[in-house]
Coordinates of C-alpha atoms in Angstrom, one line a residue:
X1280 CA 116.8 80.0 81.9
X1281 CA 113.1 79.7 83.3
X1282 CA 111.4 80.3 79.9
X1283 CA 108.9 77.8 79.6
X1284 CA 108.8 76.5 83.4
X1285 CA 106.4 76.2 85.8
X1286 CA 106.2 77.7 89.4
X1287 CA 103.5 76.9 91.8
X1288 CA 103.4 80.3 94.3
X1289 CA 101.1 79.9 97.4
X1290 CA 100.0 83.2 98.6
X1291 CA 98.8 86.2 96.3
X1292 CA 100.2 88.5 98.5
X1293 CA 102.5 91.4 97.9
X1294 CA 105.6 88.6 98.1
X1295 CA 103.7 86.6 96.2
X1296 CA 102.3 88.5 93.4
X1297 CA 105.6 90.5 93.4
X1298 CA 107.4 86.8 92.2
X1299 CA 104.3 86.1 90.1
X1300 CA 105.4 89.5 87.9
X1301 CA 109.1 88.7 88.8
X1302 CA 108.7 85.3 86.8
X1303 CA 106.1 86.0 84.7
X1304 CA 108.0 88.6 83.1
X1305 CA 111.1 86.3 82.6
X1306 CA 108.9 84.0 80.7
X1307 CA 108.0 81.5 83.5
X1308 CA 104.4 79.9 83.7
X1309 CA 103.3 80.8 87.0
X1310 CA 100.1 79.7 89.1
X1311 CA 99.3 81.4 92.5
X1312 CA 97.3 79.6 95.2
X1313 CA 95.1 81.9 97.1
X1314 CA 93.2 80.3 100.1
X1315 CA 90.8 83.4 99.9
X1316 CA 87.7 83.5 97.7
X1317 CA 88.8 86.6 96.4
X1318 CA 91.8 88.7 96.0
X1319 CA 90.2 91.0 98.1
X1320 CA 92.3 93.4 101.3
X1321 CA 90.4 95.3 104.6
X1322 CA 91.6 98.9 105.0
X1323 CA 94.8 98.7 105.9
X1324 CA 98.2 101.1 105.2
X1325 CA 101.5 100.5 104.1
X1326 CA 104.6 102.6 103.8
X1327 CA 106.7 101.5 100.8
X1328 CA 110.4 103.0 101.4
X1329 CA 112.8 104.0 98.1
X1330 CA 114.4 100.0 98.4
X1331 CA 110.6 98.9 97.7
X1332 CA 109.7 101.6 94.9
X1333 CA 113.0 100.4 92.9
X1334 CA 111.4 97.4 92.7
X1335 CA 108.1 98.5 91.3
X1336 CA 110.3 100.8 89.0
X1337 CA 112.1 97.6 87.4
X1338 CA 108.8 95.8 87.1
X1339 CA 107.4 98.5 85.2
X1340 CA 104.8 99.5 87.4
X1341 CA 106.4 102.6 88.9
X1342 CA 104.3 105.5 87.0
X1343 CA 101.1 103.3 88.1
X1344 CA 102.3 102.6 91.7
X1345 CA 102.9 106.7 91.8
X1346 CA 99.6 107.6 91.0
X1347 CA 97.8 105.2 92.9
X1348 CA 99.8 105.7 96.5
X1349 CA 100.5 109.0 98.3
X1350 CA 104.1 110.6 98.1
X1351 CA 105.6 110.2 101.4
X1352 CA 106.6 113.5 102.6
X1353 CA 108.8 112.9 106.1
X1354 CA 108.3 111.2 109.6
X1355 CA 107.0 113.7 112.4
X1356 CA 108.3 112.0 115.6
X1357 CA 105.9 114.1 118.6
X1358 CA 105.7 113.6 122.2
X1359 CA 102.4 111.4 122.3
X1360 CA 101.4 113.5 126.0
X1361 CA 102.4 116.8 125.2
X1362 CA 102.0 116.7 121.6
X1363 CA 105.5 119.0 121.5
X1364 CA 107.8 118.1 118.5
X1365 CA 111.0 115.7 119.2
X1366 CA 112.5 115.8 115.6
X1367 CA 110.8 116.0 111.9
X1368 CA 112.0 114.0 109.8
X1369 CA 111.7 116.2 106.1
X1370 CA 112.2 114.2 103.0
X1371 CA 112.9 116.7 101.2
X1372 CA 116.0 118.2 103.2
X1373 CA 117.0 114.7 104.6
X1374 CA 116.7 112.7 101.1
X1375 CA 115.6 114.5 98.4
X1376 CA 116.7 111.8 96.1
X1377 CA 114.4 109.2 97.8
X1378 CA 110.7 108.4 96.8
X1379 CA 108.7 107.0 99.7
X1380 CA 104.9 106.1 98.8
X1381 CA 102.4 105.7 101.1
X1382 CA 99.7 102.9 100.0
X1383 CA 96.3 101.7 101.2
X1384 CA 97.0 97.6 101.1
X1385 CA 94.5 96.7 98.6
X1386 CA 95.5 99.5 95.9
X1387 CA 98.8 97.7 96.0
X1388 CA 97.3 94.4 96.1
X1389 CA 94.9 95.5 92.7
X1390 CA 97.9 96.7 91.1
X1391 CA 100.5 93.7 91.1
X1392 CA 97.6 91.0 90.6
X1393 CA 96.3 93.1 87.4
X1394 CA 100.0 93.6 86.3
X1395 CA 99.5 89.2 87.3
X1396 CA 97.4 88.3 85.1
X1397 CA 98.5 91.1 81.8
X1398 CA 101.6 88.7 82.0
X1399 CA 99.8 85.5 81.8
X1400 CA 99.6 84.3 85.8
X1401 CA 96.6 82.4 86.6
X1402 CA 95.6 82.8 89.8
X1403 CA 93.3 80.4 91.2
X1404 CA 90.7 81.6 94.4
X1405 CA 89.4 79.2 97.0
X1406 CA 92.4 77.1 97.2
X1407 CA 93.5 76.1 100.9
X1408 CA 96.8 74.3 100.7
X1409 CA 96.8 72.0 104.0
X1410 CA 100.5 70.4 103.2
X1411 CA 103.4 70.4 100.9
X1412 CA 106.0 67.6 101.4
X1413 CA 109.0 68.9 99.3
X1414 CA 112.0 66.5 97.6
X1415 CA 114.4 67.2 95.3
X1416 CA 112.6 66.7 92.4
X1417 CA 109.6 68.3 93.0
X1418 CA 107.0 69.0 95.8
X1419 CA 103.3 67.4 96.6
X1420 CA 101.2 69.5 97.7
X1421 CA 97.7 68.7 99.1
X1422 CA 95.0 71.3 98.3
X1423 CA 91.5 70.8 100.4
X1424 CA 89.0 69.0 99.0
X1425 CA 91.3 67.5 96.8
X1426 CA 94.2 64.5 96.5
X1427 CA 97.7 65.3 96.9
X1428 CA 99.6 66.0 93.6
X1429 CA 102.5 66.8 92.1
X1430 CA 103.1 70.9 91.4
X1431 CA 106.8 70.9 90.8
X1432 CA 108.4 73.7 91.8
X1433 CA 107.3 75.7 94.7
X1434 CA 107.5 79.3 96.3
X1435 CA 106.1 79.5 99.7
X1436 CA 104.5 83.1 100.2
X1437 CA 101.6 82.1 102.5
X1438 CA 102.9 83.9 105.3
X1439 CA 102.8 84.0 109.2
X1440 CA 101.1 80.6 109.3
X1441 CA 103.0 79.3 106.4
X1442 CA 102.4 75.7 105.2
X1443 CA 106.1 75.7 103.2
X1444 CA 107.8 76.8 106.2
X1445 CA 107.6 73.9 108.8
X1446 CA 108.6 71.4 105.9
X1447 CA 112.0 72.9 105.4
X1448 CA 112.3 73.9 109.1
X1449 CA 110.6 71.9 111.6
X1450 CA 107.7 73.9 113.6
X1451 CA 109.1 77.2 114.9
X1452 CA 107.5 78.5 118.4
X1453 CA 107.0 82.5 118.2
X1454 CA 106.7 84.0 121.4
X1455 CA 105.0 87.2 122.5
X1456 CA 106.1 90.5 122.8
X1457 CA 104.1 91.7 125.6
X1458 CA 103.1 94.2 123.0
X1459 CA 99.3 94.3 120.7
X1460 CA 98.7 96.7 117.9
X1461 CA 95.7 98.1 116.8
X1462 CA 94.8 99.2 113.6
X1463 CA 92.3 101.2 111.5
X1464 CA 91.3 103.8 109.0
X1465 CA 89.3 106.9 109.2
X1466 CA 88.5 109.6 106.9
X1467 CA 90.1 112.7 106.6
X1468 CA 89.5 116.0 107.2
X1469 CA 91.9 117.6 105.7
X1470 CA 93.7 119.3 108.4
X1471 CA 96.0 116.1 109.0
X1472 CA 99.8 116.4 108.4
X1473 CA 101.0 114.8 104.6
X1474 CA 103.8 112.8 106.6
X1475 CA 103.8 109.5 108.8
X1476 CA 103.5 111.2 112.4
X1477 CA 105.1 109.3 115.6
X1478 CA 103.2 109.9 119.0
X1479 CA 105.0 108.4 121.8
X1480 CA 104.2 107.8 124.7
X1481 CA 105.1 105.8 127.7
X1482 CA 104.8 102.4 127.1
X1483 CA 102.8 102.9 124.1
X1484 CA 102.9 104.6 120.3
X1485 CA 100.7 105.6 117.6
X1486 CA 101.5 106.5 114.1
X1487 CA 99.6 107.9 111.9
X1488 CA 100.1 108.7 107.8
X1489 CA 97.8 109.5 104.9
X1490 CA 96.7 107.2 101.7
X1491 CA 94.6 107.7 99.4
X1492 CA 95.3 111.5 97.9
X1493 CA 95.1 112.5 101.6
X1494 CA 90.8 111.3 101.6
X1495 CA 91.8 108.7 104.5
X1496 CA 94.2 108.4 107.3
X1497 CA 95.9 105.0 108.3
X1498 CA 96.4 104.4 111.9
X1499 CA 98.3 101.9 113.8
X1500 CA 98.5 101.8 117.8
X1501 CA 100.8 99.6 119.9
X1502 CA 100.0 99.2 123.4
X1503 CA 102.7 97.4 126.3
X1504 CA 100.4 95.0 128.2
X1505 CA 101.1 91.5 130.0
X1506 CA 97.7 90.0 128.4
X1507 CA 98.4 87.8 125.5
X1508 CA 96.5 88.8 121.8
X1509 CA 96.0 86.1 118.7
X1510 CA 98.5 86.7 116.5
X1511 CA 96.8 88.2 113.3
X1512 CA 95.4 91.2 112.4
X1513 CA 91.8 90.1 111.6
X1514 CA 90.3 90.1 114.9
X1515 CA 87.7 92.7 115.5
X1516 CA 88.3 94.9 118.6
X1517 CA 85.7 98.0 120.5
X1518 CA 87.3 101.1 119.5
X1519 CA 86.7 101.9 123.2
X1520 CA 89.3 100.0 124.4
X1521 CA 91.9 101.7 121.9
X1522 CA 90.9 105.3 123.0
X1523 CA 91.0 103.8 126.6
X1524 CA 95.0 102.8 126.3
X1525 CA 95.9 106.4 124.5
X1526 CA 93.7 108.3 126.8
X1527 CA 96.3 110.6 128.5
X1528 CA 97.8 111.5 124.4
X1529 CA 97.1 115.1 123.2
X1530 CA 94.6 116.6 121.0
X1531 CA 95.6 115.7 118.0
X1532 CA 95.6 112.2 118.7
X1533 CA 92.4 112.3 120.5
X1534 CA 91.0 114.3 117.1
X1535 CA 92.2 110.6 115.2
X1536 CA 91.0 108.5 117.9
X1537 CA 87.1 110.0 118.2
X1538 CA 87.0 108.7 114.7
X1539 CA 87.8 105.2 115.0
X1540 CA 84.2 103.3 114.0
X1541 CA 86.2 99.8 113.4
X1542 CA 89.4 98.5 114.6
X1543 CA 91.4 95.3 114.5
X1544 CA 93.7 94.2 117.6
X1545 CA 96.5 91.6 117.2
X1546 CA 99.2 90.4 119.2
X1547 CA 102.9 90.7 118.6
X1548 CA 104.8 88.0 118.3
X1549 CA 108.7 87.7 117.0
X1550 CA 109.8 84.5 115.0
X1551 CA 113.0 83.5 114.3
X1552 CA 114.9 83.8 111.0
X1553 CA 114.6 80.7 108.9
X1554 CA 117.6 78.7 108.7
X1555 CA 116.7 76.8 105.6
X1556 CA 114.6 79.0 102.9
X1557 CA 115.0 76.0 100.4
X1558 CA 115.2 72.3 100.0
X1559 CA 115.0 70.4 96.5
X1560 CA 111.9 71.8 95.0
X1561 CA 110.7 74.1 97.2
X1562 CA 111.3 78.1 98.7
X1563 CA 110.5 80.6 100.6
X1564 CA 110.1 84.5 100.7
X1565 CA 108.8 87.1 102.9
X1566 CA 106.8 86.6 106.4
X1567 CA 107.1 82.6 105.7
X1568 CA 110.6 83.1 105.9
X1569 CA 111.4 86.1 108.2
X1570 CA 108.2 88.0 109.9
X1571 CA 109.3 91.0 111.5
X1572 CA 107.8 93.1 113.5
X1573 CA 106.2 96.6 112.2
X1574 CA 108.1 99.1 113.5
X1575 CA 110.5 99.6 110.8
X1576 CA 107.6 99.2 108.0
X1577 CA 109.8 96.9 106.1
X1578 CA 107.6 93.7 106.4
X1579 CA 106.0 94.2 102.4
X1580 CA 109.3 95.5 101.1
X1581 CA 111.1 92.7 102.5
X1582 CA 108.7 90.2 100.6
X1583 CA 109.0 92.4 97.4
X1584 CA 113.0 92.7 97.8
X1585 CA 112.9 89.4 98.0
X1586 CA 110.3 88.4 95.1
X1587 CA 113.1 90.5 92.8
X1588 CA 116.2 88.6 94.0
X1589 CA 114.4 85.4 94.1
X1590 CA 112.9 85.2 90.3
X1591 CA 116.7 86.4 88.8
X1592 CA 118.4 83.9 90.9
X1593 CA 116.2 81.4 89.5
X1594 CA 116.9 82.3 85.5
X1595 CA 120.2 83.4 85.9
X1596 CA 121.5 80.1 88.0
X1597 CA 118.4 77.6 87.3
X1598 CA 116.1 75.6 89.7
X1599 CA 118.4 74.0 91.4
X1600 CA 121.3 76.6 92.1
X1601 CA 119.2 79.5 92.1
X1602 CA 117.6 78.8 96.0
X1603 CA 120.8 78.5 97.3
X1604 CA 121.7 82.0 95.9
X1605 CA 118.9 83.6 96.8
X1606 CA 119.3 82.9 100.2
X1607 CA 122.5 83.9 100.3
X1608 CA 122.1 87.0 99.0
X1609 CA 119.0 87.7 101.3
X1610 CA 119.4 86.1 104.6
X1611 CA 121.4 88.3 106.7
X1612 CA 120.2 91.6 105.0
X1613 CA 116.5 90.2 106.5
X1614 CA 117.8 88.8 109.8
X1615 CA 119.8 92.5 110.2
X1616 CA 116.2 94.2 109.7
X1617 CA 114.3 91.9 111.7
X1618 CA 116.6 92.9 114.5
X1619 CA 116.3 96.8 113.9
X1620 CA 112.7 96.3 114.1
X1621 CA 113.1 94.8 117.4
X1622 CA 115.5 97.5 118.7
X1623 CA 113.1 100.2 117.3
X1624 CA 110.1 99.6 119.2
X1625 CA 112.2 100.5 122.5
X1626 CA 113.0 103.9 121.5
X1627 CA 109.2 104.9 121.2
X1628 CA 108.3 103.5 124.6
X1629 CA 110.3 105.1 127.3
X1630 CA 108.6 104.2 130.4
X1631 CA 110.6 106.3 133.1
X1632 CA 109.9 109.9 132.5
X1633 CA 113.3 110.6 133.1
X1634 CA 114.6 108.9 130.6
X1635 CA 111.8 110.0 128.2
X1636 CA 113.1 113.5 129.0
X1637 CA 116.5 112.5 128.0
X1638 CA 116.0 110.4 124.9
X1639 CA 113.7 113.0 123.3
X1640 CA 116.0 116.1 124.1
X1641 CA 118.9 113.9 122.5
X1642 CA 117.0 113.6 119.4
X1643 CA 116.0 117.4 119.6
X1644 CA 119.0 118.1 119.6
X1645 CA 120.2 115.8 116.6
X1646 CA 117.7 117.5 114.6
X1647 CA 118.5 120.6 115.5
X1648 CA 122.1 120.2 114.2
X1649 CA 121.8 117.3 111.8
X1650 CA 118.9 116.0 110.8
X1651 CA 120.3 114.1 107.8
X1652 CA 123.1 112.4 109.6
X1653 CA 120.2 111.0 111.8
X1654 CA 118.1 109.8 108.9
X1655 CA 121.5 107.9 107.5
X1656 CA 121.6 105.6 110.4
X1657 CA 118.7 103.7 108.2
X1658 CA 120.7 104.4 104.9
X1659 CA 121.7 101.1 104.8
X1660 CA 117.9 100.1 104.4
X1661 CA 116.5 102.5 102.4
X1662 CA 119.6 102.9 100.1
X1663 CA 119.7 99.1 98.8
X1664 CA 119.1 98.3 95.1
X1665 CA 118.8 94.6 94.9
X1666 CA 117.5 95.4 91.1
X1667 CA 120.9 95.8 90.8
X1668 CA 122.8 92.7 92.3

C-alpha cells in the first residue's frame, strides 16, 4: 500500500536507517534528514540481542551484520572489588538457539545506510531540522537556512532532543538519575574474555565486551553521584576521573582502566513514555518516543523493533491507520522495557555490604542450580519476533 509514497525520516540513525530499509524495501520513496555533515559514529559499542538480529535477518542483512559484529558469547556478572564470579551467564548452555552480536556503532551505522541507499534512499547531510508543525494532512517542517515547507509524511527518529516529539506531546521534563556513565574504547590485548563482563561494585558498575573480531574492547562505567552531568554522550571527560571512581575494583578492571586514552561522560536522565507517537501526518520511533536507560542494552533494538513494525503497519493498513497500529502494537512492550531498565540498574549497585553479600550469593546460587531458568526471566525480551506480527 506504500508503493510509490513518500516519507520524510529525520534522523539516520539505527531507528532511522532501520525504517529507511523497512520502507524502502516495500517500495516507498524515502528521504532521511541528517543534521550531521556526515554519516559518520565515535567509538562506541552496542550489544544487539536475538529480538534485534531477527530484524536484520528479515531485511536481508543478517549474513552481512554476522560478519561485521562479534558473536556474543554470554554475560560474566563478577564482583567489581574482589573480582570473584557471581554467575556466568553461557550462551551456549542458557540459549543455544539465540544469536547475540556484539557491534562497534558505526559498523552498524555503515551497514544499514549502504543497504539505504542500494534501495534507493537519499539521504541528505547538513540538514538541521529546527521545527515540524504536524496536521492531518501533512507536516511543515522548517530546515535551517531554509523556509518552511511541506514534506508530507513524517517519521521522527532524531532522538533524545527530538524535534517531532514536543509537537505531538507538549515539552516532556526528564529528570536525573543521580547516576553518569562513562564510555570508551581501548585496544585489545587479547587476553580479554569473548563475553559482555559485569563488575559491580557498590554504588557503581562497569561492563565491558569485545567488537571488532575481539581487536578492541567497548567499555561503559556508571558511577552513583549527587552532581548533575549534560545529558548526552559527546562530552569529553579526563580519564583520570573515571579510574578515580573505580579505584578500589580488581585487577582486571584496573588492566581496562590504565588504557583509557579518551572517554566521554554523560548524565542519566529517565523520560517518560510518549503518550501520543502519532498525529495526522506525523510519527515517532525509538529514543524520540521512549529513551530508556542502558542497562538492559535494548535502546538500538528498541528503535530497530520498532522501524520493522512501523513500515508494515504503514503498507499493510496505509498512512492513516497504520500509526495508530503501530503504536498499539509497540507501546506497552517499550514502556515494560523502559521499566526493566530502571529496575536493573539497582541490582548492580548494592550499597550496603550486607546486602551485596546476600544479593550475589542468591544469584551464586541460582547459577549453581539453574542458570537457564535465570536467563528466562528476560525471555520475554529476547524471545520476541515482531517480523512476525
Amino acid at each position: 500500500m506504500i508503493a510509490g509514497q513518500k516519507f520524510t525520516i529525520l534522523g539516520a540513525g539505527i531507528g532511522g536507517l532501520t525504517a529507511a530499509v523497512a520502507l524502502a524495501r516495500r517500495g516507498a520513496k524515502v528521504t532521511v534528514l541528517e543534521q550531521a555533515p556526515a554519516i559518520t559514529e565515535v567509538g562506541a559499542g552496542l550489544q544487539i540481542s536475538p529480538n534485534g538480529v531477527r530484524v536484520l535477518d528479515a531485511l536481508g542483512l543478517g549474513d552481512e551484520a554476522r560478519a561485521r559484529a562479534t558473536r556474543g558469547n554470554g554475560v560474566w556478572l563478577r564482583d567489581g572489588i574482589s573480582g570473584h564470579e557471581v554467575i556466568d551467564f553461557n550462551f551456549d548452555k542458557v540459549a543455544p538457539d539465540a544469536t547475540f552480536l556484539l557491534f562497534h556503532r558505526a559498523d552498524l551505522i555503515d551497514l544499514l545506510a549502504e543497504a539505504a541507499r542500494e534501495a534507493g534512499v537519499d539521504i541528505r547531510c547538513g540538514m538541521t531540522v529546527e521545527a515540524v508543525t504536524p496536521s492531518l494532512t501533512t507536516a511543515t517542517v522548517k530546515i535551517a537556512g531554509e523556509a518552511a515547507r511541506e514534506m508530507g509524511f513524517i517519521i521522527g527518529a532524531d532522538g533524545l532532543h527530538s524535534v517531532v516529539s514536543p509537537a505531538l506531546n507538549g515539552a516532556r521534563a526528564p529528570f536525573f538519575t543521580g547516576q553518569v556513565a562513562w564510555r570508551a574504547t581501548v585496544p585489545a590485548t587479547g587476553r580479554e574474555p569473548t563475553e559482555a563482563t559485569v563488575f559491580m561494585g557498590p554504588g557503581r558498575h562497569m561492563v565491558t565486551y569485545p567488537l571488532r573480531q575481539g581487536k578492541m574492547v567497548n567499555l561503559v562505567a556508571v558511577e552513583e553521584r549527587a552532581t548533575w552531568a549534560d545529558e548526552g554522550w559527546n562530552h569529553t571527560d579526563n580519564p583520570d576521573n573515571l579510574r578515580r571512581a573505580f579505584a578500589g575494583f580488581c585487577d582486571d578492571a584496573q588492566a581496562l582502566l590504565e588504557r583509557v586514552e579518551t572517554v566521554h561522560l554523560w548524565g542519566l536522565f529517565r523520560h517518560p513514555v510518549a503518550q501520543n507517537w502519532h498525529y495526522g501526518q506525523s510519527v515517532l520511533l525509538g529514543d524520540a518516543a521512549h529513551p530508556t536507560l542502558p542497562f538492559m542494552a535494548q535502546g538500538a533494538v528498541m528503535a530497530m523493533e520498532d522501524a520493522w513494525v512501523l513500515a508494515s503497519c504503514l503498507d499493510r493498513y496505509g498512512v492513516d491507520e497504520g500509526p495508530a497500529r503501530y503504536q498499539a502494537l509497540r507501546h506497552a512492550r517499550c514502556e515494560r522495557i523502559v521499566e526493566a531498565a530502571n529496575k536493573n540498574a539497582r541490582n548492580y549497585h548494592y550499597a550496603n555490604p550486607l546486602a551485596r553479600r546476600l544479593g550475589h550469593g542468591a544469584l551464586r546460587l541460582a547459577g549453581r542450580l539453574a542458570p537457564q531458568q535465570v536467563f528466562k526471566r528476560f525471555s520475554w525480551i529476547y524471545d520476541a519476533d515482531v517480523t512476525q506480527l
